[in-house]
């Protein structure tokens, strides 16, 4: 039982490059989330998926797209990376949102130069 | 727009001290409030408080929720160096499944 896994752990991109962050969970959770965390700040919600087949914008969705590939996998894509997207990205999953706690992946540290 | 504010932003104490961390929230259609601990990695769950569970305790940690005044506190008694971490408060509302985190309180416990 691996919980929530994310790849890659580290990534350096040049401005304008694209990449996809992968996330998978093996807990049969319905809901999945993508957050970013900047130094000295809490987690800000980028996108979430309340259930397979649905996705919704969070607090800071601009510059990102997501895909809920199946119940297990939820990917985050940066189409044209910008230095402002330098951050640590966390994926999380939970049972029914608001009723159960979220479980977080180990994070991806992304630097855009 | 939902809002969660934590205070203080940072705190330095010595082992054995008791600390109180604060979290105030303004959330439409409030469902629950959660506390997480974040060491140098991903946040891990501590407590969830809802209208039906407004006080929780686990060992040296305890938390209460005041739904009238819209705040929560996290207490840690007899602090240890292993309690050093960022403590995050998070609110959930019932609409659209959104969660809102505060900026966290960085707790440093010195030997």
Tab-separated table of N, CA, C and O in Angstrom, chain B residues 26-88:
chain	number	residue	atom	x	y	z
B	26	UNK	N	-13.370	32.108	7.812
B	26	UNK	CA	-14.602	32.666	7.237
B	26	UNK	C	-14.906	31.790	6.031
B	26	UNK	O	-14.237	31.887	5.008
B	27	UNK	N	-15.835	30.899	6.185
B	27	UNK	CA	-16.110	29.896	5.155
B	27	UNK	C	-17.604	29.825	4.916
B	27	UNK	O	-18.372	29.631	5.859
B	28	UNK	N	-17.994	29.965	3.666
B	28	UNK	CA	-19.417	29.786	3.346
B	28	UNK	C	-19.734	28.299	3.421
B	28	UNK	O	-18.938	27.463	3.013
B	29	UNK	N	-20.873	27.976	3.966
B	29	UNK	CA	-21.314	26.582	4.040
B	29	UNK	C	-20.243	25.683	4.658
B	29	UNK	O	-19.854	24.659	4.101
B	30	UNK	N	-19.817	26.063	5.835
B	30	UNK	CA	-18.760	25.332	6.539
B	30	UNK	C	-19.154	23.878	6.763
B	30	UNK	O	-20.275	23.560	7.170
B	31	UNK	N	-18.171	22.984	6.527
B	31	UNK	CA	-18.417	21.570	6.819
B	31	UNK	C	-17.476	21.065	7.910
B	31	UNK	O	-17.897	20.404	8.838
B	32	UNK	N	-16.176	21.361	7.783
B	32	UNK	CA	-15.229	20.814	8.754
B	32	UNK	C	-13.952	21.643	8.773
B	32	UNK	O	-13.661	22.379	7.832
B	33	UNK	N	-13.205	21.509	9.864
B	33	UNK	CA	-11.914	22.163	9.991
B	33	UNK	C	-10.886	21.103	10.374
B	33	UNK	O	-11.151	20.268	11.248
B	34	UNK	N	-9.746	21.128	9.719
B	34	UNK	CA	-8.730	20.111	9.932
B	34	UNK	C	-7.401	20.748	10.315
B	34	UNK	O	-7.081	21.854	9.878
B	35	UNK	N	-6.630	20.034	11.108
B	35	UNK	CA	-5.267	20.415	11.440
B	35	UNK	C	-4.309	19.371	10.871
B	35	UNK	O	-4.557	18.169	10.979
B	36	UNK	N	-3.222	19.880	10.275
B	36	UNK	CA	-2.169	19.028	9.742
B	36	UNK	C	-0.829	19.478	10.316
B	36	UNK	O	-0.622	20.649	10.631
B	37	UNK	N	0.102	18.513	10.388
B	37	UNK	CA	1.478	18.791	10.788
B	37	UNK	C	2.366	18.562	9.576
B	37	UNK	O	2.252	17.532	8.905
B	38	UNK	N	3.237	19.530	9.286
B	38	UNK	CA	4.130	19.383	8.151
B	38	UNK	C	5.576	19.544	8.607
B	38	UNK	O	5.992	20.638	8.989
B	39	UNK	N	6.301	18.451	8.560
B	39	UNK	CA	7.740	18.511	8.783
B	39	UNK	C	8.382	18.717	7.401
B	39	UNK	O	7.741	19.206	6.495
B	40	UNK	N	9.596	18.289	7.194
B	40	UNK	CA	10.228	18.672	5.915
B	40	UNK	C	9.718	17.823	4.756
B	40	UNK	O	10.469	17.299	3.948
B	41	UNK	N	8.435	17.677	4.658
B	41	UNK	CA	7.853	16.835	3.629
B	41	UNK	C	6.352	17.125	3.554
B	41	UNK	O	5.917	18.240	3.782
B	42	UNK	N	5.559	16.121	3.244
B	42	UNK	CA	4.128	16.326	3.049
B	42	UNK	C	3.394	16.476	4.380
B	42	UNK	O	3.803	15.928	5.398
B	43	UNK	N	2.295	17.230	4.386
B	43	UNK	CA	1.474	17.347	5.603
B	43	UNK	C	0.887	15.998	6.002
B	43	UNK	O	0.546	15.170	5.153
B	44	UNK	N	0.783	15.810	7.312
B	44	UNK	CA	0.119	14.614	7.840
B	44	UNK	C	-1.025	15.060	8.743
B	44	UNK	O	-0.930	16.056	9.458
B	45	UNK	N	-2.083	14.300	8.729
B	45	UNK	CA	-3.328	14.652	9.403
B	45	UNK	C	-3.209	14.547	10.915
B	45	UNK	O	-2.621	13.599	11.443
B	46	UNK	N	-3.782	15.530	11.615
B	46	UNK	CA	-3.850	15.491	13.083
B	46	UNK	C	-5.298	15.320	13.549
B	46	UNK	O	-5.629	14.347	14.205
B	47	UNK	N	-6.140	16.302	13.250
B	47	UNK	CA	-7.510	16.288	13.748
B	47	UNK	C	-8.474	16.814	12.695
B	47	UNK	O	-8.118	17.647	11.872
B	48	UNK	N	-9.725	16.338	12.793
B	48	UNK	CA	-10.830	16.925	12.061
B	48	UNK	C	-11.906	17.309	13.066
B	48	UNK	O	-12.254	16.499	13.935
B	49	UNK	N	-12.435	18.513	12.931
B	49	UNK	CA	-13.484	19.009	13.820
B	49	UNK	C	-14.682	19.424	12.983
B	49	UNK	O	-14.533	20.130	11.997
B	50	UNK	N	-15.846	18.963	13.395
B	50	UNK	CA	-17.077	19.307	12.683
B	50	UNK	C	-18.124	19.738	13.704
B	50	UNK	O	-17.850	19.814	14.890
B	51	UNK	N	-19.309	19.950	13.239
B	51	UNK	CA	-20.358	20.367	14.163
B	51	UNK	C	-20.638	19.283	15.195
B	51	UNK	O	-21.095	19.548	16.281
B	52	UNK	N	-20.315	18.050	14.839
B	52	UNK	CA	-20.592	16.964	15.781
B	52	UNK	C	-19.348	16.543	16.554
B	52	UNK	O	-19.399	15.642	17.350
B	53	UNK	N	-18.212	17.150	16.298
B	53	UNK	CA	-16.988	16.784	17.006
B	53	UNK	C	-16.159	17.993	17.235
B	53	UNK	O	-15.209	18.265	16.505
B	54	UNK	N	-16.507	18.785	18.271
B	54	UNK	CA	-15.874	20.091	18.415
B	54	UNK	C	-14.693	20.073	19.364
B	54	UNK	O	-14.099	21.089	19.629
B	55	UNK	N	-14.338	18.905	19.894
B	55	UNK	CA	-13.143	18.806	20.718
B	55	UNK	C	-12.503	17.454	20.473
B	55	UNK	O	-13.187	16.430	20.511
B	56	UNK	N	-11.214	17.488	20.183
B	56	UNK	CA	-10.488	16.251	19.934
B	56	UNK	C	-9.194	16.253	20.743
B	56	UNK	O	-8.615	17.311	20.996
B	57	UNK	N	-8.742	15.053	21.138
B	57	UNK	CA	-7.510	14.957	21.922
B	57	UNK	C	-6.760	13.705	21.519
B	57	UNK	O	-7.363	12.650	21.305
B	58	UNK	N	-5.440	13.851	21.417
B	58	UNK	CA	-4.603	12.699	21.127
B	58	UNK	C	-3.270	12.910	21.817
B	58	UNK	O	-2.453	13.722	21.384
B	59	UNK	N	-3.079	12.218	22.914
B	59	UNK	CA	-1.824	12.372	23.651
B	59	UNK	C	-1.661	13.783	24.166
B	59	UNK	O	-2.530	14.313	24.863
B	60	UNK	N	-0.553	14.416	23.783
B	60	UNK	CA	-0.269	15.780	24.242
B	60	UNK	C	-0.950	16.855	23.383
B	60	UNK	O	-0.849	18.037	23.693
B	61	UNK	N	-1.588	16.444	22.310
B	61	UNK	CA	-2.231	17.395	21.412
B	61	UNK	C	-3.735	17.386	21.625
B	61	UNK	O	-4.330	16.334	21.844
B	62	UNK	N	-4.315	18.564	21.572
B	62	UNK	CA	-5.760	18.671	21.647
B	62	UNK	C	-6.204	19.858	20.815
B	62	UNK	O	-5.422	20.794	20.571
B	63	UNK	N	-7.461	19.833	20.398
B	63	UNK	CA	-7.976	20.900	19.558
B	63	UNK	C	-9.449	21.113	19.853
B	63	UNK	O	-10.167	20.158	20.177
B	64	UNK	N	-9.872	22.354	19.782
B	64	UNK	CA	-11.285	22.671	19.933
B	64	UNK	C	-11.741	23.543	18.781
B	64	UNK	O	-10.937	24.224	18.136
B	65	UNK	N	-13.030	23.515	18.526
B	65	UNK	CA	-13.647	24.330	17.487
B	65	UNK	C	-14.760	25.150	18.127
B	65	UNK	O	-15.610	24.588	18.812
B	66	UNK	N	-14.733	26.443	17.886
B	66	UNK	CA	-15.798	27.326	18.357
B	66	UNK	C	-16.573	27.802	17.139
B	66	UNK	O	-16.140	28.715	16.432
B	67	UNK	N	-17.699	27.179	16.866
B	67	UNK	CA	-18.448	27.488	15.653
B	67	UNK	C	-19.161	28.831	15.727
B	67	UNK	O	-19.473	29.420	14.710
B	68	UNK	N	-19.375	29.312	16.941
B	68	UNK	CA	-20.028	30.602	17.077
B	68	UNK	C	-19.054	31.739	16.737
B	68	UNK	O	-19.384	32.670	16.016
B	69	UNK	N	-17.831	31.630	17.291
B	69	UNK	CA	-16.828	32.670	17.073
B	69	UNK	C	-15.940	32.387	15.857
B	69	UNK	O	-15.055	33.172	15.535
B	70	UNK	N	-16.147	31.272	15.214
B	70	UNK	CA	-15.431	30.892	13.988
B	70	UNK	C	-13.917	30.810	14.184
B	70	UNK	O	-13.131	31.427	13.452
B	71	UNK	N	-13.517	30.045	15.184
B	71	UNK	CA	-12.093	29.816	15.332
B	71	UNK	C	-11.842	28.432	15.929
B	71	UNK	O	-12.730	27.790	16.498
B	72	UNK	N	-10.593	28.031	15.797
B	72	UNK	CA	-10.136	26.778	16.378
B	72	UNK	C	-8.769	27.006	17.001
B	72	UNK	O	-8.013	27.891	16.573
B	73	UNK	N	-8.456	26.237	18.026
B	73	UNK	CA	-7.118	26.270	18.593
B	73	UNK	C	-6.553	24.862	18.663
B	73	UNK	O	-7.297	23.880	18.784
B	74	UNK	N	-5.242	24.807	18.534
B	74	UNK	CA	-4.504	23.558	18.690
B	74	UNK	C	-3.553	23.756	19.863
B	74	UNK	O	-2.741	24.674	19.854
B	75	UNK	N	-3.690	22.919	20.868
B	75	UNK	CA	-2.825	22.978	22.045
B	75	UNK	C	-1.838	21.824	22.024
B	75	UNK	O	-2.212	20.689	21.714
B	76	UNK	N	-0.605	22.136	22.377
B	76	UNK	CA	0.401	21.097	22.551
B	76	UNK	C	1.012	21.300	23.933
B	76	UNK	O	1.571	22.359	24.229
B	77	UNK	N	0.886	20.296	24.781
B	77	UNK	CA	1.461	20.385	26.122
B	77	UNK	C	2.788	19.637	26.167
B	77	UNK	O	3.057	18.758	25.342
B	78	UNK	N	3.629	20.010	27.140
B	78	UNK	CA	4.923	19.350	27.343
B	78	UNK	C	5.646	19.156	26.017
B	78	UNK	O	6.008	18.035	25.645
B	79	UNK	N	5.861	20.241	25.296
B	79	UNK	CA	6.430	20.158	23.941
B	79	UNK	C	7.787	19.454	23.933
B	79	UNK	O	8.555	19.499	24.911
B	80	UNK	N	8.050	18.803	22.799
B	80	UNK	CA	9.304	18.097	22.568
B	80	UNK	C	9.917	18.620	21.271
B	80	UNK	O	9.211	19.193	20.434
B	81	UNK	N	11.205	18.375	21.082
B	81	UNK	CA	11.853	18.864	19.855
B	81	UNK	C	11.197	18.256	18.612
B	81	UNK	O	11.156	18.876	17.555
B	82	UNK	N	10.660	17.066	18.753
B	82	UNK	CA	9.976	16.425	17.621
B	82	UNK	C	8.675	17.099	17.228
B	82	UNK	O	8.099	16.785	16.190
B	83	UNK	N	8.205	18.024	18.040
B	83	UNK	CA	7.000	18.784	17.690
B	83	UNK	C	7.325	19.932	16.745
B	83	UNK	O	6.411	20.573	16.217
B	84	UNK	N	8.593	20.215	16.532
B	84	UNK	CA	8.992	21.286	15.621
B	84	UNK	C	8.480	20.966	14.220
B	84	UNK	O	8.786	19.905	13.656
B	85	UNK	N	7.709	21.885	13.673
B	85	UNK	CA	7.071	21.648	12.375
B	85	UNK	C	6.251	22.879	12.012
B	85	UNK	O	6.129	23.817	12.801
B	86	UNK	N	5.675	22.827	10.819
B	86	UNK	CA	4.655	23.804	10.425
B	86	UNK	C	3.308	23.157	10.697
B	86	UNK	O	3.066	22.019	10.305
B	87	UNK	N	2.426	23.882	11.377
B	87	UNK	CA	1.083	23.379	11.660
B	87	UNK	C	0.097	24.142	10.775
B	87	UNK	O	0.036	25.373	10.798
B	88	UNK	N	-0.647	23.381	9.995
B	88	UNK	CA	-1.560	23.954	9.011
B	88	UNK	C	-3.001	23.720	9.419
B	88	UNK	O	-3.370	22.623	9.842
